[in-house]
Tab-separated table of C-alpha atoms in Angstrom:
chain	number	residue	atom	x	y	z
A	3	MET	CA	67.109	33.495	227.129
A	4	SER	CA	69.908	35.177	226.365
A	5	ALA	CA	70.638	38.183	223.888
A	6	PRO	CA	73.396	37.884	220.966
A	7	ALA	CA	76.488	39.222	222.815
A	8	SER	CA	76.092	43.078	221.368
A	9	HIS	CA	74.907	45.639	223.518
A	10	ARG	CA	74.878	49.333	224.138
A	11	SER	CA	77.110	49.960	227.028
A	12	SER	CA	78.788	53.049	228.971
A	13	ALA	CA	81.734	50.814	228.881
A	14	SER	CA	82.534	50.249	225.326
A	15	ALA	CA	80.650	54.079	224.878
A	16	SER	CA	83.210	56.483	226.671
A	17	GLY	CA	86.283	54.833	225.299
A	18	LEU	CA	87.535	52.346	228.002
A	19	SER	CA	89.666	49.220	227.483
A	20	GLY	CA	88.403	45.948	226.204
A	21	SER	CA	88.172	44.698	230.108
A	22	GLY	CA	85.481	47.296	230.816
A	23	GLN	CA	83.326	45.652	227.977
A	24	LYS	CA	84.595	42.105	229.521
A	25	GLU	CA	83.212	43.075	232.700
A	26	ALA	CA	80.037	44.529	230.913
A	27	ASP	CA	79.546	40.581	228.993
A	28	THR	CA	80.319	39.095	232.498
A	29	VAL	CA	77.346	41.553	233.626
A	30	TRP	CA	75.003	40.697	230.752
A	31	SER	CA	75.183	36.844	231.125
A	32	VAL	CA	74.396	37.111	234.755
A	33	VAL	CA	71.499	38.730	233.775
A	34	THR	CA	70.626	36.278	230.620
A	35	GLY	CA	71.093	33.116	233.229
A	36	LEU	CA	69.117	34.131	235.514
A	37	TYR	CA	66.425	33.837	232.673
A	38	THR	CA	67.752	30.742	231.384
A	39	ALA	CA	68.036	28.901	235.158
A	40	HIS	CA	64.221	30.116	235.627
A	41	ARG	CA	62.336	29.306	232.162
A	42	ASP	CA	64.909	25.613	233.435
A	43	GLY	CA	62.866	25.962	236.238
A	44	ASP	CA	66.151	25.443	238.323
A	45	VAL	CA	65.480	27.681	241.269
A	46	GLY	CA	69.146	26.748	242.664
A	47	GLN	CA	70.809	28.050	239.353
A	48	VAL	CA	68.315	31.318	239.426
A	49	ASP	CA	69.427	31.903	242.921
A	50	GLU	CA	72.675	31.193	242.932
A	51	ARG	CA	72.566	35.072	240.671
A	52	LEU	CA	70.770	36.825	243.107
A	53	ASP	CA	72.409	38.388	246.609
A	54	PRO	CA	70.138	35.721	249.624
A	55	GLU	CA	69.541	40.021	250.650
A	56	ALA	CA	68.489	41.339	246.758
A	57	THR	CA	65.377	43.561	246.613
A	58	ILE	CA	62.723	43.027	243.824
A	59	TRP	CA	60.642	45.378	243.116
A	60	HIS	CA	58.795	41.932	241.025
A	61	SER	CA	55.742	42.269	238.435
A	62	GLU	CA	53.790	39.392	240.908
A	63	ALA	CA	53.337	41.624	244.138
A	64	GLU	CA	53.007	44.717	245.376
A	65	PRO	CA	55.581	45.594	247.921
A	66	LEU	CA	59.103	45.106	247.211
A	67	LEU	CA	60.375	41.731	248.616
A	68	LEU	CA	63.820	42.232	250.923
A	69	GLY	CA	65.605	39.084	250.220
A	70	LYS	CA	65.721	35.057	249.627
A	71	GLY	CA	62.689	34.632	251.807
A	72	ASP	CA	60.494	37.428	250.291
A	73	LEU	CA	61.066	35.203	247.375
A	74	ASP	CA	60.004	32.094	248.155
A	75	ARG	CA	57.274	32.333	249.852
A	76	LEU	CA	55.944	34.240	246.448
A	77	ARG	CA	57.373	31.184	245.044
A	78	ALA	CA	55.815	29.477	247.585
A	79	GLY	CA	52.161	31.698	246.969
A	80	ARG	CA	52.797	31.220	243.216
A	81	GLU	CA	52.838	27.362	243.077
A	82	ALA	CA	50.238	26.850	245.628
A	83	THR	CA	47.619	29.194	242.662
A	84	ALA	CA	49.441	27.005	239.084
A	85	SER	CA	47.309	28.984	237.074
A	86	GLY	CA	47.711	30.746	234.114
A	87	PRO	CA	50.089	30.431	231.008
A	88	ARG	CA	53.168	27.940	230.879
A	89	VAL	CA	56.188	30.603	230.167
A	90	ALA	CA	57.787	28.796	226.487
A	91	SER	CA	60.828	31.173	226.907
A	92	TYR	CA	62.023	34.384	227.686
A	93	ARG	CA	64.379	36.559	225.844
A	94	ALA	CA	66.228	39.930	227.483
A	95	TYR	CA	67.129	42.275	225.035
A	96	ASP	CA	68.642	45.627	224.358
A	97	PRO	CA	70.758	46.258	227.622
A	98	VAL	CA	71.930	49.308	228.359
A	99	ILE	CA	75.308	48.671	231.178
A	100	ASP	CA	77.299	50.921	232.847
A	101	VAL	CA	79.584	48.663	235.123
A	102	SER	CA	82.032	51.308	237.645
A	103	GLY	CA	84.422	49.040	239.969
A	104	HIS	CA	82.201	46.789	241.687
A	105	MET	CA	79.367	47.966	240.553
A	106	ALA	CA	76.818	47.322	237.905
A	107	LEU	CA	73.647	49.049	236.007
A	108	VAL	CA	71.926	47.122	233.425
A	109	ARG	CA	69.038	48.090	231.503
A	110	TYR	CA	67.158	46.231	229.185
A	111	TRP	CA	63.566	44.699	227.973
A	112	LEU	CA	62.827	41.051	228.055
A	113	ARG	CA	59.751	38.901	226.560
A	114	VAL	CA	57.906	36.148	228.103
A	115	ASP	CA	56.223	33.819	225.458
A	116	TYR	CA	54.055	31.495	226.390
A	117	ALA	CA	52.835	27.931	225.738
A	118	PRO	CA	50.224	27.664	223.038
A	119	ARG	CA	46.603	26.562	225.165
A	120	ALA	CA	44.641	23.639	224.706
A	121	ASP	CA	43.615	24.130	221.513
A	122	GLY	CA	46.518	25.327	219.762
A	123	THR	CA	46.146	29.225	220.011
A	124	ALA	CA	48.778	31.219	221.193
A	125	PRO	CA	49.030	33.291	223.778
A	126	ARG	CA	50.225	36.987	223.885
A	127	PRO	CA	53.406	37.294	225.012
A	128	GLU	CA	55.142	40.114	227.437
A	129	ARG	CA	56.874	42.887	227.416
A	130	VAL	CA	58.310	43.235	230.386
A	131	ARG	CA	61.401	46.951	231.135
A	132	ASN	CA	63.450	45.840	234.123
A	133	THR	CA	66.148	47.257	235.866
A	134	ALA	CA	68.991	45.238	237.569
A	135	VAL	CA	72.455	46.504	240.360
A	136	LEU	CA	74.766	44.208	240.632
A	137	ARG	CA	77.135	43.658	242.693
A	138	ARG	CA	80.962	41.952	242.518
A	139	SER	CA	81.842	40.595	245.844
A	140	ALA	CA	85.317	37.566	245.321
A	141	ALA	CA	84.882	37.500	241.878
A	142	VAL	CA	81.042	37.151	241.406
A	143	TRP	CA	78.294	39.290	239.745
A	144	ARG	CA	74.618	39.071	242.069
A	145	ILE	CA	71.690	40.771	241.557
A	146	VAL	CA	70.797	42.897	244.562
A	147	HIS	CA	68.562	45.110	242.742
A	148	LEU	CA	65.897	44.051	240.152
A	149	HIS	CA	62.851	46.166	239.339
A	150	GLU	CA	60.375	44.459	237.059
A	151	GLU	CA	58.187	46.827	235.289
A	152	VAL	CA	54.915	44.978	233.063
A	153	TRP	CA	54.993	47.527	229.625
A	154	GLU	CA	52.597	44.919	227.764
A	155	ALA	CA	50.986	42.459	229.663
A	156	GLY	CA	50.947	38.631	227.955
A	157	GLU	CA	47.248	37.143	227.860
A	158	ALA	CA	46.352	33.893	228.855
A	159	GLY	CA	42.871	33.966	227.999
A	160	ASP	CA	40.795	36.127	225.332
A	161	GLY	CA	40.005	39.964	226.348
A	162	PRO	CA	40.701	43.292	224.833
A	163	GLU	CA	45.009	44.054	223.834
A	164	PRO	CA	47.556	45.530	226.483
A	165	SER	CA	48.010	49.105	225.708
A	166	ALA	CA	50.870	50.331	225.637
A	167	GLY	CA	52.650	51.873	228.419
A	168	ARG	CA	50.216	50.978	231.220
A	169	ALA	CA	52.347	50.617	234.590
């Protein structure tokens, strides 16, 4: 979903004007909006935040996704299998943001919480560390690269605790 407005950003840390912090806030809203749209199942709004040629190291795919076509194929495969727990919420947090001209770099954590199972027990949440690169074009920020690394896997069934720090 979204994180509190306060975040560490080199724009504010380096003593830049309030406009630097405003750009960092705008960039962060693009990132958090991506997860709000994803949670809501609004593929159109997800795609609005991604450049059509964006590259993605997706946590569900080994190869680098090259643009919307590859992402759509991943989505189709996910819909065909439709297994696993249902996502209840996303929370992006602890961003570190650098904005320089028309480019921005955002490093952050993402927590994924899952809906309870049929028996009422809650699957273990997943923690993912992410890096997003955004580019501003025609006054609109879009994600041009996203790198996801599952740090602590969520738990859909019974099994051992995942170890922190696994790749």
